[in-house]
Amino acid sequence: MSSFPNRTSFAKTNRINNHSNRNFKNKAIIILNNQLRQLLKKPNDHFSVGLVDESNVFLWEVIIVGPRDTLYEGGLFKARLQFPSNYPDSPPKMRFLSEMWHPNISKSGDVCISILQNPNTQTYGYEEHLQRWAPVHSVETIVMSVISMLSDPNVDSPANVDAAIQMLTGKNFTLQPQQQSIINRLFDEMLKKIGIFTGLIPWILMIITAIIPDTEILFGFDILAKTYDVELPDSFSGPLIVNRWLSLADHLYEREIRGPESFATWNGNVYASLADGRIIQLLTDNYRTVTFLNPENRSQEECRKNFQSSMGHCARPLGLRFSSKGQLYAIDPYHGIFEINIDSGHYRLLVDIDKHRLPDGESPKFLDDLVLIENPDDDDTMLIYMTDASQKWLLHDVYYTVGEMDETGRLLSFNTKTQQLRIELDNLAFPNGLVLNENKTTILLNEFNKRRILRYRLDRPGHYDILVDGLPGEPDNIKRSLNKNQETYWIGLFTGRNHHKPSFYLDTMAKHPYLKRTYFRMIRMIGFLFENIGRLLLCWDRLTQFGYDIRVANFMYPIVAEYGMAVEIDSNGRIINSLHSPDGYTSQLSEVYEFRNNGKERHFYLGSYSNQYIGRIIVPTNDDDKKYESFTDELQKFKIKNQEFCTIENCKEIA
């Protein structure tokens, strides 16, 4: 007699198993919904949670706050929890989306921790059976265990051997976490004891800066503030009518990147420049690092620190341009212009500011953007035009370039064959973004401080005229739109405003140079004080960063940029469209880059010198490639779910 069960037995067994699986899944859904509700009702200070997709309770997104007294302090790290259908009988899997360097997190982001190990699974770890997963654990206990792991790694059973070795040897780690914790606590106590004195410092420095006629001799710097008039539009009307396109933008890779200044496209792929020296390629739901520009052999960990990457120790790519042969050119204010092979990631310094000098022997000081003019008859010859934003201030002091109304900027050119660097225009007020016009006879140049766009004709060296004046904000980069029927350009503005709502720091203080000079002197000296105390303590990066952010006025950007805005102009300088973020959700724009995604959608990528995300607006397109709809037309045609645009009535206060 056969020992195999008959078909009836199989069917009965399958029905029982299916019923059991449904019960398990229903149980998991109830438990996960309850835990989510509790965490949303009573949030944890150390992390936040949410669903990746509202229809799938088995996939969670977690944002973890870097624990104090660790190398992760001050950061926000994104991870995902994937729960099995039989949760809580089996543990979830956790994977970091943010790049992590930790002994117990694999290089792909997978978390290796005892609490997430199934008790019935054989592993090569050293954890005991009781340390593994148990159904009594919740999402909160899981995440808190991972946070504890960040503070106290297990180097005996590493998922990332390289990180474990570096932690054991101390390489690339300023201090062991235990030592860092002790010093942090001691320093916190010291700050508490001198708290009263610290509170007096701003008042003391304010008096000093107000009465000293010249701080150059004592402190090595001074602010040459001057009075100037600020002309702003009377109101936001016509093509400047208020909308909420920027407020509805997606924020990609939030807290994973910093300073996506510029974009460029090759073979249907979009590339971006980041503040830590990386060039990345934007993928469908992620990004990949193409290369890490590292002329001074610094580590990526070093260059992620703002005060390191912004002091010239690391590369800081700004403007990007592709040649017709697919070579990417990235301009760096501290080093020059890099030529990059995007397939291999190899690069070379094509223009070296230490080697290539101007006729008077000077070097460029603050390179910002570039355009390429290729010679079709000679592959070895290319003319590169570039902006040198200031002869006084470096990139990290860019706020002083604006505050001082600096007019020492220049337009330069470099001939790749003769290796000659020359001055095309000088005495410019923070020259910034560049673009070559349609027939390649004229360069359009954004003058940030004067909020205008200049037109420089290549057949008339040394001369320019004004294309646009009195923009509703400071123009950063300028890029050609995809409009094939009309020559138009998108311009990112640092912050938008009109005559009814001027900026106190950018507009009101412009009329009071004495007040402005006192203010800038004060924050520079306060920042200098804290920054150098941090450097003297060697390991105190948190205080060094704090002082640096004050000294170079980084803290001012979100305060000043209250209103997000971008404009589209035609070839005659007429504003024809505008994008707004009245609530400041998407502001501090450096660039608006238009990209057609497989002909189905128009993507508008929103860059920024300082934001920790890439903004993106997606607009459905007409199938007819020749048909180009303006934003005004798109707004009338497409009513996107949950996207409410302000009308004239409910935006009167803004306009």
XYZ file of C-alpha atoms in Angstrom:
655
model
C 0.000 0.000 0.000
C 1.355 3.440 -0.929
C 2.616 5.613 1.908
C 1.826 8.854 -0.007
C -1.336 10.699 1.031
C -4.155 10.893 -1.509
C -5.336 14.058 -3.303
C -8.130 14.581 -0.806
C -5.586 14.691 2.022
C -3.443 17.167 0.065
C -6.403 19.443 -0.567
C -7.451 19.306 3.061
C -3.898 20.065 4.202
C -3.634 23.011 1.772
C -6.938 24.446 2.986
C -5.737 24.200 6.575
C -2.394 25.843 5.699
C -4.049 28.649 3.720
C -6.491 29.291 6.528
C -3.608 29.295 9.011
C -1.584 31.725 6.853
C -4.554 34.077 6.577
C -4.954 33.988 10.347
C -1.254 34.749 10.819
C -1.447 37.665 8.366
C -4.600 39.100 9.923
C -2.984 38.864 13.334
C 0.144 40.633 12.050
C -1.914 43.419 10.453
C -3.790 44.062 13.705
C -0.594 44.118 15.789
C 1.314 46.345 13.361
C -1.562 48.809 13.065
C -1.800 49.017 16.852
C 1.954 49.603 17.222
C 1.919 52.243 14.494
C -1.004 54.017 16.135
C 0.776 54.041 19.496
C 4.008 55.424 18.038
C 2.164 58.168 16.173
C 0.119 59.018 19.256
C 3.137 59.057 21.582
C 6.215 59.758 19.431
C 9.643 58.611 20.551
C 12.255 61.389 20.793
C 14.915 59.148 19.250
C 13.157 58.090 16.055
C 10.052 58.524 13.913
C 8.100 55.973 11.874
C 5.616 55.829 9.030
C 4.441 53.595 6.210
C 6.252 53.645 2.876
C 2.919 52.895 1.211
C -0.345 53.495 3.070
C -1.768 50.291 1.574
C 1.069 48.101 2.910
C 1.400 47.883 6.691
C 4.262 45.372 6.355
C 6.766 47.954 5.034
C 7.764 50.782 7.400
C 10.105 53.718 7.039
C 12.144 54.726 10.080
C 14.122 57.940 10.627
C 16.672 57.547 13.427
C 18.262 60.497 15.216
C 21.996 59.900 15.606
C 22.609 59.134 19.303
C 24.570 61.600 21.395
C 28.255 61.095 22.074
C 28.733 58.994 18.941
C 30.064 59.619 15.466
C 26.453 59.695 14.287
C 25.414 62.561 16.548
C 23.407 65.271 14.817
C 22.515 63.128 11.798
C 19.204 61.719 10.614
C 19.400 58.192 9.189
C 16.714 56.572 7.074
C 15.949 52.847 7.288
C 13.195 50.421 6.336
C 11.579 47.598 8.285
C 10.115 44.710 6.276
C 7.781 42.599 8.412
C 6.914 38.960 7.624
C 3.286 37.879 7.323
C 3.624 35.828 10.524
C 4.892 38.743 12.634
C 5.471 38.772 15.630
C 6.299 35.044 15.523
C 9.178 35.872 13.175
C 11.370 39.003 13.239
C 11.388 41.737 10.585
C 14.376 42.645 8.443
C 15.911 46.091 8.805
C 17.972 47.887 6.190
C 19.453 51.395 6.248
C 18.881 53.480 3.131
C 21.270 56.142 4.400
C 24.927 55.295 3.936
C 26.210 53.842 7.217
C 29.700 52.913 8.379
C 29.313 50.591 11.365
C 30.658 47.133 12.303
C 27.147 45.659 12.647
C 25.658 47.163 9.485
C 26.649 45.589 6.185
C 27.869 47.747 3.334
C 24.494 47.224 1.668
C 22.763 48.608 4.784
C 21.446 45.371 6.341
C 21.352 45.444 10.140
C 23.019 42.522 11.911
C 21.813 42.462 15.516
C 20.815 39.639 17.848
C 17.262 40.841 18.400
C 16.506 40.417 14.681
C 17.824 36.842 14.534
C 15.244 34.045 14.417
C 15.785 31.819 17.488
C 15.515 28.692 15.324
C 18.084 29.820 12.763
C 21.671 28.607 12.860
C 24.111 31.535 12.608
C 27.805 32.056 13.055
C 27.345 34.864 15.542
C 28.185 34.744 19.211
C 24.771 35.702 20.536
C 22.994 33.389 22.906
C 19.599 31.887 22.120
C 17.832 34.152 24.633
C 19.298 37.284 23.008
C 17.503 36.579 19.742
C 14.015 37.444 18.578
C 10.978 36.866 20.771
C 7.314 37.716 19.996
C 7.220 40.081 22.972
C 9.431 42.539 21.078
C 7.809 45.534 19.379
C 8.863 48.062 16.752
C 9.937 50.406 19.531
C 12.186 47.813 21.207
C 13.678 46.912 17.815
C 14.593 50.477 16.889
C 15.851 51.341 20.384
C 18.075 48.243 20.244
C 19.490 49.426 16.914
C 20.122 52.898 18.375
C 21.895 51.237 21.300
C 23.940 49.243 18.778
C 25.056 52.493 17.117
C 26.386 53.644 20.486
C 27.906 50.297 21.475
C 28.952 48.218 18.445
C 29.763 44.513 18.661
C 33.116 44.132 16.918
C 33.333 40.402 17.750
C 30.643 39.499 15.209
C 30.857 42.160 12.490
C 28.775 42.463 9.340
C 31.253 45.048 8.042
C 34.740 43.753 8.777
C 36.473 46.911 7.499
C 34.478 49.107 9.869
C 35.228 46.749 12.762
C 38.964 46.854 12.020
C 38.934 50.651 11.797
C 37.074 50.915 15.069
C 39.482 48.539 16.798
C 42.547 50.332 15.444
C 41.061 53.815 15.808
C 41.597 54.673 12.113
C 39.145 57.241 10.734
C 37.498 57.391 14.158
C 38.432 60.495 16.135
C 37.891 58.649 19.407
C 36.351 55.441 20.669
C 32.682 56.064 21.600
C 33.335 55.542 25.307
C 36.099 58.150 25.332
C 34.018 60.549 23.256
C 31.126 60.170 25.699
C 33.293 61.024 28.704
C 34.763 64.122 27.039
C 31.342 65.259 25.836
C 29.905 65.015 29.340
C 32.856 66.832 30.875
C 32.618 69.563 28.273
C 28.862 69.919 28.738
C 29.463 70.400 32.457
C 32.119 72.991 31.713
C 29.750 74.897 29.431
C 27.096 74.910 32.149
C 29.554 76.404 34.626
C 30.534 79.201 32.266
C 26.990 79.671 30.972
C 26.636 83.157 32.440
C 29.903 84.274 30.874
C 28.915 82.720 27.527
C 25.680 84.690 27.602
C 27.634 87.918 28.014
C 29.926 87.249 25.038
C 27.547 88.575 22.324
C 26.980 91.814 24.246
C 30.696 92.345 24.842
C 31.513 91.672 21.184
C 28.670 93.899 20.018
C 30.135 96.831 21.927
C 33.640 96.092 20.612
C 32.526 95.742 16.997
C 30.449 98.909 17.184
C 33.225 101.166 18.458
C 36.282 99.809 16.593
C 36.670 101.682 13.286
C 38.653 98.895 11.586
C 38.811 95.225 12.635
C 41.253 94.241 9.877
C 44.316 94.873 12.051
C 42.987 93.045 15.135
C 41.054 90.152 13.590
C 42.264 89.892 9.974
C 38.940 90.838 8.394
C 36.461 93.660 8.081
C 33.069 94.162 6.494
C 32.926 97.021 3.998
C 29.156 97.448 4.096
C 27.656 100.215 2.009
C 24.228 101.677 1.338
C 22.358 100.584 -1.767
C 18.763 100.705 -2.927
C 16.779 97.528 -3.405
C 14.158 97.616 -6.144
C 11.540 94.890 -5.839
C 8.363 94.132 -7.816
C 5.322 95.945 -6.438
C 3.398 92.685 -6.156
C 3.230 89.121 -7.413
C 0.871 89.479 -10.355
C 0.690 88.422 -13.995
C 3.360 85.757 -14.629
C 4.449 86.164 -10.992
C 1.023 85.220 -9.620
C 1.384 83.050 -6.528
C 1.051 79.262 -6.826
C 2.276 76.312 -4.762
C 4.260 74.272 -7.261
C 7.429 74.358 -5.145
C 5.535 73.602 -1.936
C 4.263 70.409 -3.582
C 7.706 69.262 -4.725
C 9.074 65.890 -3.656
C 12.191 66.013 -1.479
C 14.468 63.214 -2.709
C 17.238 61.631 -0.593
C 16.378 63.918 2.322
C 19.177 64.066 4.935
C 21.221 61.636 2.821
C 22.895 64.320 0.702
C 23.860 67.981 1.037
C 24.117 70.869 -1.397
C 22.986 69.503 -4.801
C 24.070 72.669 -6.600
C 23.744 71.760 -10.282
C 22.536 69.111 -12.757
C 23.524 67.852 -16.200
C 22.187 65.160 -18.544
C 23.863 62.571 -20.741
C 22.217 59.648 -22.576
C 18.959 60.077 -20.677
C 20.601 60.112 -17.239
C 20.694 63.029 -14.803
C 23.813 63.822 -12.759
C 24.213 66.157 -9.769
C 27.077 67.788 -7.842
C 27.131 67.503 -4.030
C 28.784 69.479 -1.243
C 30.893 66.526 -0.048
C 32.752 66.271 -3.365
C 30.656 63.568 -4.986
C 29.075 63.458 -8.417
C 25.979 61.260 -8.342
C 23.655 59.778 -10.952
C 19.948 59.981 -10.142
C 18.179 56.614 -10.439
C 14.474 55.775 -10.338
C 14.234 55.489 -6.566
C 17.821 55.957 -5.437
C 21.163 57.296 -6.648
C 24.657 56.008 -7.296
C 27.985 57.703 -6.722
C 29.797 58.238 -10.027
C 32.981 59.599 -8.476
C 34.342 61.265 -5.374
C 36.480 64.273 -6.324
C 39.368 64.100 -3.905
C 42.427 66.089 -5.040
C 43.877 66.291 -1.516
C 43.322 62.628 -0.562
C 40.753 63.292 2.145
C 38.335 60.605 3.288
C 34.636 60.771 2.455
C 33.935 60.811 6.189
C 36.014 63.986 6.539
C 34.350 65.641 3.564
C 30.874 65.036 4.943
C 31.725 67.444 7.756
C 30.576 70.866 6.693
C 33.556 72.733 8.121
C 35.967 70.404 6.288
C 34.299 70.330 2.879
C 33.783 74.095 2.914
C 37.344 75.068 3.790
C 39.016 73.887 0.597
C 40.340 70.651 2.092
C 37.801 68.768 -0.021
C 36.463 69.376 -3.505
C 33.137 71.198 -3.755
C 31.749 70.808 -7.310
C 29.286 73.542 -8.282
C 28.356 74.030 -11.964
C 28.196 70.981 -14.275
C 28.370 70.749 -18.081
C 28.728 67.870 -20.551
C 30.751 68.170 -23.744
C 29.394 66.774 -27.012
C 31.606 63.710 -26.452
C 30.108 62.878 -23.065
C 32.901 64.175 -20.843
C 31.548 65.840 -17.705
C 33.112 69.112 -16.520
C 32.647 70.206 -12.907
C 33.818 73.567 -11.600
C 35.258 73.734 -8.081
C 35.827 77.107 -6.350
C 38.877 75.840 -4.467
C 40.706 73.761 -7.088
C 39.586 74.574 -10.641
C 37.748 72.535 -13.279
C 37.603 68.734 -13.243
C 37.185 66.637 -16.391
C 35.335 63.432 -15.469
C 34.752 60.126 -17.246
C 31.292 59.135 -15.971
C 31.746 55.470 -16.975
C 34.966 54.818 -15.069
C 34.743 57.613 -12.496
C 38.290 58.708 -13.365
C 38.978 62.430 -13.410
C 41.739 64.970 -13.927
C 42.145 68.619 -12.974
C 41.893 70.339 -16.349
C 42.111 73.871 -14.937
C 44.258 74.079 -11.806
C 43.994 77.449 -10.039
C 47.410 76.888 -8.446
C 48.984 76.335 -11.852
C 46.940 78.410 -14.311
C 47.277 82.108 -13.523
C 45.787 85.264 -14.956
C 48.078 87.664 -16.871
C 48.653 89.708 -13.697
C 49.774 86.563 -11.837
C 46.626 86.250 -9.723
C 44.577 83.080 -9.300
C 40.794 82.790 -9.438
C 39.389 82.854 -5.910
C 35.763 81.707 -6.114
C 34.913 79.788 -9.309
C 31.176 79.205 -9.640
C 29.744 78.146 -13.025
C 30.921 77.395 -16.555
C 29.915 77.017 -20.202
C 31.785 75.138 -22.926
C 32.369 76.367 -26.479
C 33.826 73.547 -28.576
C 35.772 73.922 -31.799
C 34.237 71.575 -34.404
C 37.427 71.712 -36.488
C 39.826 70.928 -33.648
C 39.033 68.336 -30.964
C 41.883 69.598 -28.798
C 40.581 73.156 -28.585
C 37.782 74.250 -26.338
C 37.016 77.635 -24.820
C 35.644 77.509 -21.280
C 33.940 80.577 -19.847
C 33.604 80.666 -16.059
C 32.453 83.020 -13.317
C 34.825 84.050 -10.526
C 32.298 85.302 -7.959
C 34.630 87.381 -5.764
C 38.249 88.415 -5.432
C 37.832 88.950 -1.684
C 35.673 86.164 -0.265
C 35.915 82.390 -0.652
C 32.938 80.075 -1.139
C 32.410 79.342 2.556
C 32.125 83.100 3.177
C 29.529 83.527 0.447
C 27.065 85.194 2.820
C 29.542 88.059 3.298
C 29.831 88.412 -0.479
C 26.113 89.170 -0.433
C 26.053 91.188 2.798
C 28.888 93.434 1.699
C 27.388 93.917 -1.782
C 30.743 92.790 -3.145
C 31.468 93.928 -6.713
C 34.856 92.322 -7.326
C 33.563 89.385 -9.393
C 34.734 88.522 -12.908
C 33.939 86.552 -16.032
C 37.001 84.531 -17.092
C 37.867 82.363 -20.081
C 40.300 79.464 -20.500
C 41.669 78.131 -23.789
C 42.420 74.407 -23.461
C 44.949 74.502 -26.307
C 46.981 77.555 -25.316
C 46.342 76.982 -21.579
C 45.734 80.720 -21.245
C 43.425 82.163 -18.600
C 42.110 85.680 -19.223
C 39.616 88.228 -17.838
C 36.569 88.940 -20.036
C 34.603 91.179 -17.604
C 35.350 92.551 -14.148
C 33.705 94.619 -11.376
C 30.677 92.324 -11.315
C 28.378 91.989 -8.274
C 28.630 88.267 -7.515
C 28.518 86.795 -11.046
C 26.969 83.377 -10.805
C 25.150 81.114 -13.295
C 26.039 81.016 -17.005
C 24.298 79.666 -20.089
C 25.007 79.832 -23.817
C 22.109 81.096 -25.916
C 20.450 79.106 -28.710
C 22.694 80.272 -31.568
C 25.833 80.187 -29.392
C 26.686 83.845 -29.927
C 25.857 85.193 -26.470
C 26.410 84.180 -22.859
C 23.696 84.991 -20.329
C 25.205 85.761 -16.920
C 23.352 86.004 -13.600
C 24.518 88.838 -11.331
C 23.353 87.673 -7.912
C 23.849 90.812 -5.807
C 22.130 93.143 -8.287
C 19.343 90.654 -9.082
C 19.771 90.978 -12.818
C 20.886 89.035 -15.893
C 23.575 90.323 -18.244
C 24.047 89.520 -21.928
C 27.677 89.098 -23.036
C 28.184 88.935 -26.788
C 31.129 86.760 -27.778
C 31.928 88.974 -30.786
C 32.297 92.050 -28.520
C 34.813 91.165 -25.779
C 34.638 93.391 -22.718
C 31.080 94.621 -23.376
C 27.685 93.593 -22.061
C 24.124 94.837 -21.811
C 21.341 94.133 -19.295
C 18.765 91.532 -20.331
C 16.687 91.478 -17.117
C 16.736 93.868 -14.154
C 14.834 93.945 -10.867
C 14.198 90.216 -10.447
C 12.047 89.212 -7.419
C 15.048 87.550 -5.780
C 18.750 86.770 -6.166
C 19.376 84.639 -9.306
C 21.705 81.670 -8.937
C 22.007 79.285 -11.907
C 20.284 79.626 -15.273
C 19.375 76.651 -17.483
C 17.670 76.256 -20.857
C 14.126 74.879 -20.717
C 12.920 72.018 -22.948
C 10.619 74.334 -24.877
C 11.388 73.691 -28.554
C 8.962 76.326 -29.787
C 10.411 79.215 -27.805
C 13.838 79.970 -26.356
C 13.247 80.162 -22.592
C 15.352 79.737 -19.473
C 14.703 78.662 -15.879
C 16.339 80.625 -13.055
C 16.524 79.490 -9.440
C 16.162 82.301 -6.875
C 17.648 82.183 -3.391
C 14.472 83.656 -1.893
C 11.521 85.423 -3.489
C 9.931 88.651 -2.272
C 8.178 91.827 -3.376
C 7.860 95.441 -2.268
C 5.158 94.615 0.295
C 7.203 91.919 2.034
C 10.929 92.767 1.823
C 13.606 90.765 3.628
C 14.962 92.408 6.765
C 18.442 90.936 6.296
C 18.730 91.439 2.525
C 16.700 94.597 1.952
C 16.157 96.612 5.139
C 19.737 96.223 6.388
C 21.000 97.313 2.951
C 19.920 100.840 3.884
C 21.728 100.731 7.247
C 25.379 99.814 6.606
C 26.490 100.622 10.168
C 23.985 98.136 11.590
C 24.942 95.543 8.999
C 28.668 95.922 9.651
C 28.182 95.571 13.417
C 26.020 92.484 12.987
C 28.408 90.715 10.600
C 31.451 91.556 12.703
C 29.739 90.181 15.798
C 28.654 86.811 14.375
C 32.052 86.332 12.746
C 33.918 86.863 16.013
C 31.510 84.736 18.075
C 31.823 81.905 15.576
C 35.598 82.271 15.474
C 35.712 81.955 19.281
C 33.655 78.739 19.508
C 35.256 77.193 16.434
C 38.752 77.577 17.825
C 37.789 76.290 21.267
C 36.520 73.192 19.462
C 39.741 72.865 17.481
C 41.856 73.226 20.621
C 39.977 70.289 22.145
C 40.922 68.330 19.000
C 38.031 65.875 19.156
C 35.183 68.297 19.715
C 33.742 68.346 16.196
C 30.300 69.345 17.416
C 31.537 72.641 18.861
C 33.835 73.236 15.878
C 30.899 72.789 13.516
C 28.702 75.010 15.701
C 31.298 77.794 15.686
C 31.947 77.401 11.978
C 28.227 77.667 11.145
C 28.047 80.930 13.104
C 31.282 82.357 11.671
C 30.302 81.830 8.030
C 26.596 82.574 8.725
C 25.332 79.144 7.638
C 22.606 79.426 10.259
C 21.221 82.439 8.378
C 20.127 80.585 5.228
C 16.830 79.137 6.524
C 16.105 82.420 8.347
C 16.605 84.577 5.266
C 15.132 82.204 2.660
C 11.528 82.321 3.837
C 9.929 82.168 0.394
C 10.838 79.707 -2.347
C 10.725 80.954 -5.923
C 11.934 80.360 -9.484
C 11.151 82.169 -12.735
C 11.143 81.346 -16.435
C 12.196 84.052 -18.908
C 12.177 84.262 -22.691
C 15.096 85.345 -24.892
C 14.037 88.996 -24.556
C 14.218 88.886 -20.764
C 10.462 88.844 -20.214
C 9.265 86.763 -17.239
C 6.662 84.307 -18.546
C 6.240 81.828 -15.667
C 7.058 81.441 -12.000
C 7.085 78.704 -9.358
C 6.378 79.512 -5.709
C 6.668 78.058 -2.226
C 4.893 80.634 -0.021
C 5.487 78.493 3.072
C 9.216 78.145 2.325
C 8.955 74.345 2.107
C 11.217 74.338 -0.960
C 13.453 77.400 -1.014
C 17.139 78.433 -1.297
C 17.112 77.306 -4.931
C 20.291 77.291 -6.968
C 18.852 75.730 -10.108
C 15.727 74.523 -11.892
C 16.671 71.747 -14.306
C 14.053 70.449 -16.724
C 14.261 66.821 -17.862
C 11.882 64.693 -19.924
C 11.546 61.207 -18.479
C 11.013 58.732 -21.357
C 8.688 61.216 -23.015
C 5.960 60.528 -20.443
C 6.677 63.099 -17.766
C 8.521 66.354 -17.317
C 10.733 66.302 -14.269
C 11.890 69.583 -12.766
C 14.889 68.997 -10.502
C 15.453 71.717 -7.919
C 19.036 72.272 -6.802
C 20.414 74.182 -3.831
C 23.770 75.234 -2.441
C 22.724 74.235 1.095
C 19.560 72.078 1.120
C 19.833 68.469 2.244
C 17.627 67.104 -0.510
C 16.940 67.350 -4.242
C 13.566 68.863 -5.022
C 11.510 67.363 -7.819
C 8.274 68.354 -9.520
C 6.666 65.826 -11.886
C 4.292 67.110 -14.550
C 2.457 64.794 -16.990
C 3.188 65.683 -20.614
C 1.386 65.648 -23.908
C 2.299 62.610 -26.022
C 3.105 64.926 -28.904
C 6.775 65.757 -28.375
C 6.370 69.024 -30.282
C 3.705 70.250 -27.889
C 5.185 72.088 -24.932
C 2.773 73.232 -22.247
C 3.701 76.066 -19.913
C 3.190 75.656 -16.201
C 0.124 77.888 -16.463
C -1.397 75.564 -19.084
C -0.440 72.451 -17.130
C -2.082 73.875 -14.029
C -5.356 74.229 -15.899
C -5.156 70.799 -17.546
C -4.040 68.559 -14.697
C -5.709 68.358 -11.306
C -3.313 66.224 -9.345
C -4.741 64.455 -6.305
C -4.239 66.255 -2.986
C -2.512 69.198 -4.684
C -4.311 72.412 -3.829
C -3.019 75.576 -5.438
C -3.648 78.901 -3.830
C -5.946 81.202 -5.744
C -5.812 84.977 -5.877
C -8.293 85.109 -3.006
C -6.436 82.931 -0.524
C -3.024 84.262 -1.487
C -3.752 87.969 -1.138
C -1.626 88.240 1.986
C 1.331 86.700 0.157
C 0.923 88.635 -3.070
